[in-house]
Coordinates of C-alpha atoms (C1' of nucleotides) in Angstrom, one line a residue:
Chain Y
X19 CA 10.9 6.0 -28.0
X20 CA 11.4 5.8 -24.1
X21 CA 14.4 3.9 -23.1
X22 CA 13.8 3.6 -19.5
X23 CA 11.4 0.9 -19.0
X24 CA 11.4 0.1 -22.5
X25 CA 14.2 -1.4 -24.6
X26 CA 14.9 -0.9 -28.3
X27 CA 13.3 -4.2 -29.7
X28 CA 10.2 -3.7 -27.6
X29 CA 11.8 -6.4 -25.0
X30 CA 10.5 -5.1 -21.5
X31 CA 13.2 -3.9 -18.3
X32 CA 13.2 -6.0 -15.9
X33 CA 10.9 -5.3 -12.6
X34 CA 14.3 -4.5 -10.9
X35 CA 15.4 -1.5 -13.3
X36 CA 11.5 -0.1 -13.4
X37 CA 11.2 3.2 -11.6
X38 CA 8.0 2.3 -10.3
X39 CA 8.8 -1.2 -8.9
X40 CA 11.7 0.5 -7.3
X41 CA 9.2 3.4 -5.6
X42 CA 6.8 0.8 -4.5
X43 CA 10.0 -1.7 -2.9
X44 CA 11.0 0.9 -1.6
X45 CA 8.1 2.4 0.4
X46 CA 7.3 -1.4 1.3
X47 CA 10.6 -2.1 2.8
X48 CA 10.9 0.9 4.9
X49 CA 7.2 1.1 6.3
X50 CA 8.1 -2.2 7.8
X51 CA 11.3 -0.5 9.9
X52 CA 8.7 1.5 10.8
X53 CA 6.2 -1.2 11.8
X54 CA 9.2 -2.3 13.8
X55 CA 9.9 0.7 15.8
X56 CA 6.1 1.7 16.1
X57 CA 5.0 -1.6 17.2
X58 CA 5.9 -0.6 21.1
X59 CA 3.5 2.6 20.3
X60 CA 0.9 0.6 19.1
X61 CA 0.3 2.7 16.3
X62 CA 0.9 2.0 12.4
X63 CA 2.9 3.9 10.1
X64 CA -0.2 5.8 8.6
X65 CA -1.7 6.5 12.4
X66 CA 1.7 7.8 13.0
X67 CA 1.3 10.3 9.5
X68 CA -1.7 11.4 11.4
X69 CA 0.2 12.0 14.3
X70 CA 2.7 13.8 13.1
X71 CA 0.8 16.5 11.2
X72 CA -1.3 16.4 14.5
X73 CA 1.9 17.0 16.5
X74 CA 2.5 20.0 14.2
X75 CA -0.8 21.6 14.1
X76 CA -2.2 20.5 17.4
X77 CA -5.5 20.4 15.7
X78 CA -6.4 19.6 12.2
X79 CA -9.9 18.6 10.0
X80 CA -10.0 16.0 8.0
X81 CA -9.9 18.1 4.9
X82 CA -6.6 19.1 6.3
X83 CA -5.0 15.9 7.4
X84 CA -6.2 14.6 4.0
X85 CA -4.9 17.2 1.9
X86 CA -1.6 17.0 3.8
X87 CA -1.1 13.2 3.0
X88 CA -3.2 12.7 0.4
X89 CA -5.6 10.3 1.5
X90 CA -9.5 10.5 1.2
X91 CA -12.1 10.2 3.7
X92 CA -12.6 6.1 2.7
X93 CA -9.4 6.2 4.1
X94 CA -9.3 8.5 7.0
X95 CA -12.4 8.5 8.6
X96 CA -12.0 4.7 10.2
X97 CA -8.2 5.2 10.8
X98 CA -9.0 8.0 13.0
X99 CA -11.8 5.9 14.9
X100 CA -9.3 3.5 15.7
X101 CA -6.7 5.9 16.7
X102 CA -10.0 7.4 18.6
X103 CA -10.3 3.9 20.3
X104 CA -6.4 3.9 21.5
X105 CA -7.5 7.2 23.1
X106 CA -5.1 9.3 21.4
X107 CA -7.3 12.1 19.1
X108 CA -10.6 13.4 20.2
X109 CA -13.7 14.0 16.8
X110 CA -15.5 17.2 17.6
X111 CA -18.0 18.5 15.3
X112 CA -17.6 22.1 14.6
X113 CA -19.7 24.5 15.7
X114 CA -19.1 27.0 13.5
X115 CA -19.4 24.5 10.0
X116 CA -21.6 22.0 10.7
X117 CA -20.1 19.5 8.3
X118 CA -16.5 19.8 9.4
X119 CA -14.7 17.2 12.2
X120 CA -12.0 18.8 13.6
X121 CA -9.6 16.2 15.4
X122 CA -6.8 16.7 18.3
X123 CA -4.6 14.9 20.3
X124 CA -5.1 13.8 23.6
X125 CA -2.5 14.1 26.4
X126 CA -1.7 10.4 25.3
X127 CA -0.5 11.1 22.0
X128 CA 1.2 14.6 23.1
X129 CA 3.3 12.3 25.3
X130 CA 4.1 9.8 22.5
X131 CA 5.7 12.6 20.8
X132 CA 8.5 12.2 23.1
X133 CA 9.4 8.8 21.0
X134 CA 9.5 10.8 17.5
X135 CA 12.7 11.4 17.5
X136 CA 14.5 8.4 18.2
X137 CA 12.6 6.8 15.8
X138 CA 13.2 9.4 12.8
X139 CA 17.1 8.7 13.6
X140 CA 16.7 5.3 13.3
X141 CA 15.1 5.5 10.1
X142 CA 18.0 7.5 8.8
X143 CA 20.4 5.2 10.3
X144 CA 18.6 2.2 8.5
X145 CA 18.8 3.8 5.1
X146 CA 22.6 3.6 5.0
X147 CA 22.6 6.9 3.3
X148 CA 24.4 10.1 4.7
X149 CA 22.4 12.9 5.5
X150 CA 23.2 15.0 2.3
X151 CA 22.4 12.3 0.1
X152 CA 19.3 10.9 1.6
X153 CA 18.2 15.3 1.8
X154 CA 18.6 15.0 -1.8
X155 CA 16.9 11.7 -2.8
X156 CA 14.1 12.8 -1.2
X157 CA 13.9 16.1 -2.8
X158 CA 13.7 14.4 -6.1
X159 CA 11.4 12.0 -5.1
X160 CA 8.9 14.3 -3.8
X161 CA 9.2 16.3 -6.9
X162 CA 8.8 13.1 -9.0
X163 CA 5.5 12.9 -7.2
X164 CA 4.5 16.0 -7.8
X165 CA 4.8 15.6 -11.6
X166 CA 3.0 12.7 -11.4
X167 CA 0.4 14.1 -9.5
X168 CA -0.4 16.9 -11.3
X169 CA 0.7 16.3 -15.4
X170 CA 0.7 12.6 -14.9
Chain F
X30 CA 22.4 13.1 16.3
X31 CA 20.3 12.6 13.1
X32 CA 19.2 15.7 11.2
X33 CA 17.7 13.9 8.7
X34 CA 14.0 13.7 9.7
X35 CA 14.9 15.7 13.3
X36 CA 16.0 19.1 14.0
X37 CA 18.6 20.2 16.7
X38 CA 16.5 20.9 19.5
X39 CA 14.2 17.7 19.1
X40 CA 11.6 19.5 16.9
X41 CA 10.3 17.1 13.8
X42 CA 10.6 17.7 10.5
X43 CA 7.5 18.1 8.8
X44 CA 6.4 14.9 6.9
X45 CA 7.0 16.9 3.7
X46 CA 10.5 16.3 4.5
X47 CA 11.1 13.1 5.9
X48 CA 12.5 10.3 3.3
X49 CA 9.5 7.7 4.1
X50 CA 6.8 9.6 3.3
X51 CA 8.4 10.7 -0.1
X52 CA 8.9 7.2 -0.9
X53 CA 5.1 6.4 0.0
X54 CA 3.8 9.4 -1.8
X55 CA 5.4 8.6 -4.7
X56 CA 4.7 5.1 -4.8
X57 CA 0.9 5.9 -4.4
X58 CA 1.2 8.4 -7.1
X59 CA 2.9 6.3 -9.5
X60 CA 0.5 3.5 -8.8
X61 CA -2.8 6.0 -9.4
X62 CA -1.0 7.0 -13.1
X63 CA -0.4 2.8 -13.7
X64 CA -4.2 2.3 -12.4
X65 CA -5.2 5.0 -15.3
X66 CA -3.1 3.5 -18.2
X67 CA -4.2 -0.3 -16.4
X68 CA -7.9 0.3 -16.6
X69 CA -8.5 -0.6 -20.2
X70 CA -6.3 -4.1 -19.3
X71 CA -8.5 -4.6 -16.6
X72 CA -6.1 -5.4 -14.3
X73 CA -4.5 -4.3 -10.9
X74 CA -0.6 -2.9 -10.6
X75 CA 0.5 -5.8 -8.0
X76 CA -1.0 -7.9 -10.7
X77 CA 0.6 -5.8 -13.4
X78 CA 4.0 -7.1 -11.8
X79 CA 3.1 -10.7 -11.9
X80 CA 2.7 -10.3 -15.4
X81 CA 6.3 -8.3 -15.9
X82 CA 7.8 -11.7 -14.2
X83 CA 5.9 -14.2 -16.2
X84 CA 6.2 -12.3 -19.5
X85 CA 10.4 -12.5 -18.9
X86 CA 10.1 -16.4 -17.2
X87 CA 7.1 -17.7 -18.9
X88 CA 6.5 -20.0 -16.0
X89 CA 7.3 -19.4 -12.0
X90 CA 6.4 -21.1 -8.7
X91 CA 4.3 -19.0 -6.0
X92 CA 7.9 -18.7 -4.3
X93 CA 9.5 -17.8 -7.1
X94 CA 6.9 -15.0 -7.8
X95 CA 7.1 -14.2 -4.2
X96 CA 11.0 -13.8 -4.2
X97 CA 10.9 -11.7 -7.1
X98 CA 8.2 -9.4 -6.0
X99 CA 9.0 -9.3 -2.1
X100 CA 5.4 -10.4 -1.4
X101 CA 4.5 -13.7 0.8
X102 CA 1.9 -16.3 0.2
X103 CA -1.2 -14.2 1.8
X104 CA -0.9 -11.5 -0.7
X105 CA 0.0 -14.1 -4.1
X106 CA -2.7 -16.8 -2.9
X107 CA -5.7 -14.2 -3.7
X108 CA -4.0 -12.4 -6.3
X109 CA -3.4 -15.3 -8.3
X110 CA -6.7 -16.6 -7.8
X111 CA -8.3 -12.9 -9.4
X112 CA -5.6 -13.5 -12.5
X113 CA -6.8 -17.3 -13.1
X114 CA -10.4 -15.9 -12.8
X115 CA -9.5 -13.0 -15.0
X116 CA -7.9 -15.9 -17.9
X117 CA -4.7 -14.6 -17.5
X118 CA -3.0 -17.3 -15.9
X119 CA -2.8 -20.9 -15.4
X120 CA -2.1 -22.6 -11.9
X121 CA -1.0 -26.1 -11.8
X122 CA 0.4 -28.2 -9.0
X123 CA 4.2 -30.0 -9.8
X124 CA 4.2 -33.2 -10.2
X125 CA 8.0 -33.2 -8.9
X126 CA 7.0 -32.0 -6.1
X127 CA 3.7 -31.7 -4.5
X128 CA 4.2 -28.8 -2.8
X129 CA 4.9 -26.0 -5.6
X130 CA 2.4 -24.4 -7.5
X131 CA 3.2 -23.6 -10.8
X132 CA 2.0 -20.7 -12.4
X133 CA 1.4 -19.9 -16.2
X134 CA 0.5 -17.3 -18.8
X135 CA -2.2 -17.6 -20.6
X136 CA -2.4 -16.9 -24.8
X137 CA -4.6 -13.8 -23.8
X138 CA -1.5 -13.0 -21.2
X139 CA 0.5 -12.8 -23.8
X140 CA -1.2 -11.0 -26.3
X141 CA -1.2 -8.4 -23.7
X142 CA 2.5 -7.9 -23.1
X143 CA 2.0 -6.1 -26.6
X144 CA 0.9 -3.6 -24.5
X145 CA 3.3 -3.1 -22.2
X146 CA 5.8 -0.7 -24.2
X147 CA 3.4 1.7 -24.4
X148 CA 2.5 2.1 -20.6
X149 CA 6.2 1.7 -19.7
X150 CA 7.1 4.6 -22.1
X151 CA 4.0 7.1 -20.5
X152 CA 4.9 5.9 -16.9
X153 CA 8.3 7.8 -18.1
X154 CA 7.0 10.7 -19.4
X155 CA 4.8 11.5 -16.4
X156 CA 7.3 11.6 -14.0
X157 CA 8.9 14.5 -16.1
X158 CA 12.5 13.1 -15.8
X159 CA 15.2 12.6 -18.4
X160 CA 15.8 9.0 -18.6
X161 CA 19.7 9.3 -17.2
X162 CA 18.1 11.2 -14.3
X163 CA 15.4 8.7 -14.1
X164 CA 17.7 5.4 -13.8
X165 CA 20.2 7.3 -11.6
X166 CA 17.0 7.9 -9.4
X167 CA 15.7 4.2 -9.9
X168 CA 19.2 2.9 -9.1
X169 CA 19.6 4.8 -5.7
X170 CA 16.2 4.2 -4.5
X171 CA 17.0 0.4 -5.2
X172 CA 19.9 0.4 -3.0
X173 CA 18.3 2.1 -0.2
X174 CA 15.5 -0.5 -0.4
X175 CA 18.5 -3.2 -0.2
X176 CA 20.0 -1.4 2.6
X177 CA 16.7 -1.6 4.7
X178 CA 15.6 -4.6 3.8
X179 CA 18.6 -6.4 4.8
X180 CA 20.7 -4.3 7.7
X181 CA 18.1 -2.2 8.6
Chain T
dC17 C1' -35.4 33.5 -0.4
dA18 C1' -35.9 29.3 -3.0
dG19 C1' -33.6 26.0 -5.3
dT20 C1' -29.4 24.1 -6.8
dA21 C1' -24.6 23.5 -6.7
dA22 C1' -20.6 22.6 -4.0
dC23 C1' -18.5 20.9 0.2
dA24 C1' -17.3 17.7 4.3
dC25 C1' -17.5 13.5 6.0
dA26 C1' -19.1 8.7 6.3
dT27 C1' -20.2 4.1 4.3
dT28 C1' -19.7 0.2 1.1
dG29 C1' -17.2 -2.8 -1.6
dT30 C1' -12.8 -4.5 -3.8
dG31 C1' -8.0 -5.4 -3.7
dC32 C1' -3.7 -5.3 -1.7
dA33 C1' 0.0 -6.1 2.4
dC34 C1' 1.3 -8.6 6.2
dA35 C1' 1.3 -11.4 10.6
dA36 C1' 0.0 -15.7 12.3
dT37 C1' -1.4 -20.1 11.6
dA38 C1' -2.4 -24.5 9.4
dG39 C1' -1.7 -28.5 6.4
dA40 C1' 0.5 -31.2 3.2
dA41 C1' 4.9 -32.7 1.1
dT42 C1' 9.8 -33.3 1.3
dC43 C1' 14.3 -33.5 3.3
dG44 C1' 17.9 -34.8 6.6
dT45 C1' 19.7 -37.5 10.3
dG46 C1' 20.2 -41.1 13.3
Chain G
dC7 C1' 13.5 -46.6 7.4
dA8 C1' 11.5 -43.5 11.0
dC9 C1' 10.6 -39.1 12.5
dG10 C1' 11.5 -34.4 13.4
dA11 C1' 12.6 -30.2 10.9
dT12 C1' 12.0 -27.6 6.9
dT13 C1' 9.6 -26.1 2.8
dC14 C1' 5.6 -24.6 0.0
dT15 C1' 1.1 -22.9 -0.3
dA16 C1' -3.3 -21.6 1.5
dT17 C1' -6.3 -19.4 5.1
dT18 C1' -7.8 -16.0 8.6
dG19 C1' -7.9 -11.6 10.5
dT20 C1' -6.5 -6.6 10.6
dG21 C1' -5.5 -2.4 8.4
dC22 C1' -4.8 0.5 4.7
dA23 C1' -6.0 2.6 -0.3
dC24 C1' -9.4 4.0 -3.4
dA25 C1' -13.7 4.2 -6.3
dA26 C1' -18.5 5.1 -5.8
dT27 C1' -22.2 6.5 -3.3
dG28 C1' -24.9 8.6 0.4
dT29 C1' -26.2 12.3 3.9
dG30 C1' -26.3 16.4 5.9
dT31 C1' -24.5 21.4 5.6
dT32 C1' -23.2 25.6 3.6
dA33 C1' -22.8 28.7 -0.4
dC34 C1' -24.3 30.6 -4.6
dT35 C1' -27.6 32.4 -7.9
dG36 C1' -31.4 33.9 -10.1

DNA sequence: CAGTAACACATTGTGCACAATAGAATCGTG
DNA sequence: CACGATTCTATTGTGCACAATGTGTTACTG
């Protein structure tokens, strides 16, 4: 029998000692620092995902960006028309495969770049967590993920 | 300087890396395995942890759901609307005071916390995780949610 | 090379999240 | 007791997530 969600007599943990809860708190409580600190960017927390692989790769499709963050095209395809609309990627067919987008940052987003990391140390600085420790967490977290993911 | 999500010379780290897109990885992926083992309940994971609360309190108020679950009025509102509509739950308005909304399990809301040992205990396996690991994990993630939420 | 399978992206529909606002009830203070 | 401030819930509007489906394109296979 599993003990950590579960006690002995079948009672249930509490919400508050559920690793799941905790994961999805979690994630809440910091995209909102975020929502905070993008807000003079104008962008949101996934927009900026985008922007950050985008920033990395200069150009990506949207097989790519979704792969990357695992998000599908019902998700994708109107976040990148509105971050179209604030004139910060460009949507180009490809000519070689018909069926691929391939999307890259204007000049406007290049710029915003600039921002990244003042925001990324405020993030850290939120977390209360020293840079060893927070390292660590989020190697465990991502590998929790990962298990899930793939022999969940 | 932070080297947490930033390098030395201002590069970024790639979102692989960075402690907020762990945590909302994760949560997603987490959420996906509860919407599998939730399916045959026919209900939702946000409503899942309505559920968890009313299971341990029998009876809460929208804010007291709301307090518990770090969620306002525009996400309960709806959600409890689906679980009154689903039979699950009861909503009645105090007669102590006019304001509160109580909210109730229903018999077939309780039959169903029968259930919830099961998912608890494959939530745990998936992730992969000896349980000591897995609270230690649960515990720290916990305390950087605190740490945002309220000095970040 | 014809026909079918696989792939890339878009669209539709449902259900969260959250900001902003509204409306009704209660509380506190003069 | 009056009345302004606060509290509790609901509503509206925007933007994710994700399942299911549709459309056009490319790749494979007999």
């Amino acid at each position: 029998m599993c003990y950590c969600d579960v006690m002995p007599d079948t009672a249930i943990r509490p919400l508050e000692e559920q690793i799941c809860f905790a994961l999805y708190s979690a994630s809440r409580s910091i995209t909102g620092r975020y929502r905070e600190l993008l807000a003079p960017l104008g962008v949101t927390y996934p927009q900026y995902l985008v922007l950050l692989v985008l920033w990395e790769t200069g150009t990506s499709t949207v097989r790519q960006l979704g792969d990357r963050l695992q998000l599908d095209s019902g998700t994708l395809s109107p976040l990148l028309k509105r971050l179209q609309a604030l004139g910060l990627v460009t949507r180009t067919r490809s000519t070689l495969d018909e069926r691929v987008v391939e999307i890259s940052l204007t000049p406007a987003a290049s710029e915003m770049r600039n921002e990244a990391p003042r925001i990324a140390e405020q993030i850290c600085a939120s977390t209360g967590f020293a840079l060893g420790d927070l390292a660590r967490l989020q190697g465990q977290i991502a590998t929790l993920a990962t298990q899930v993911r793939e022999f969940g």
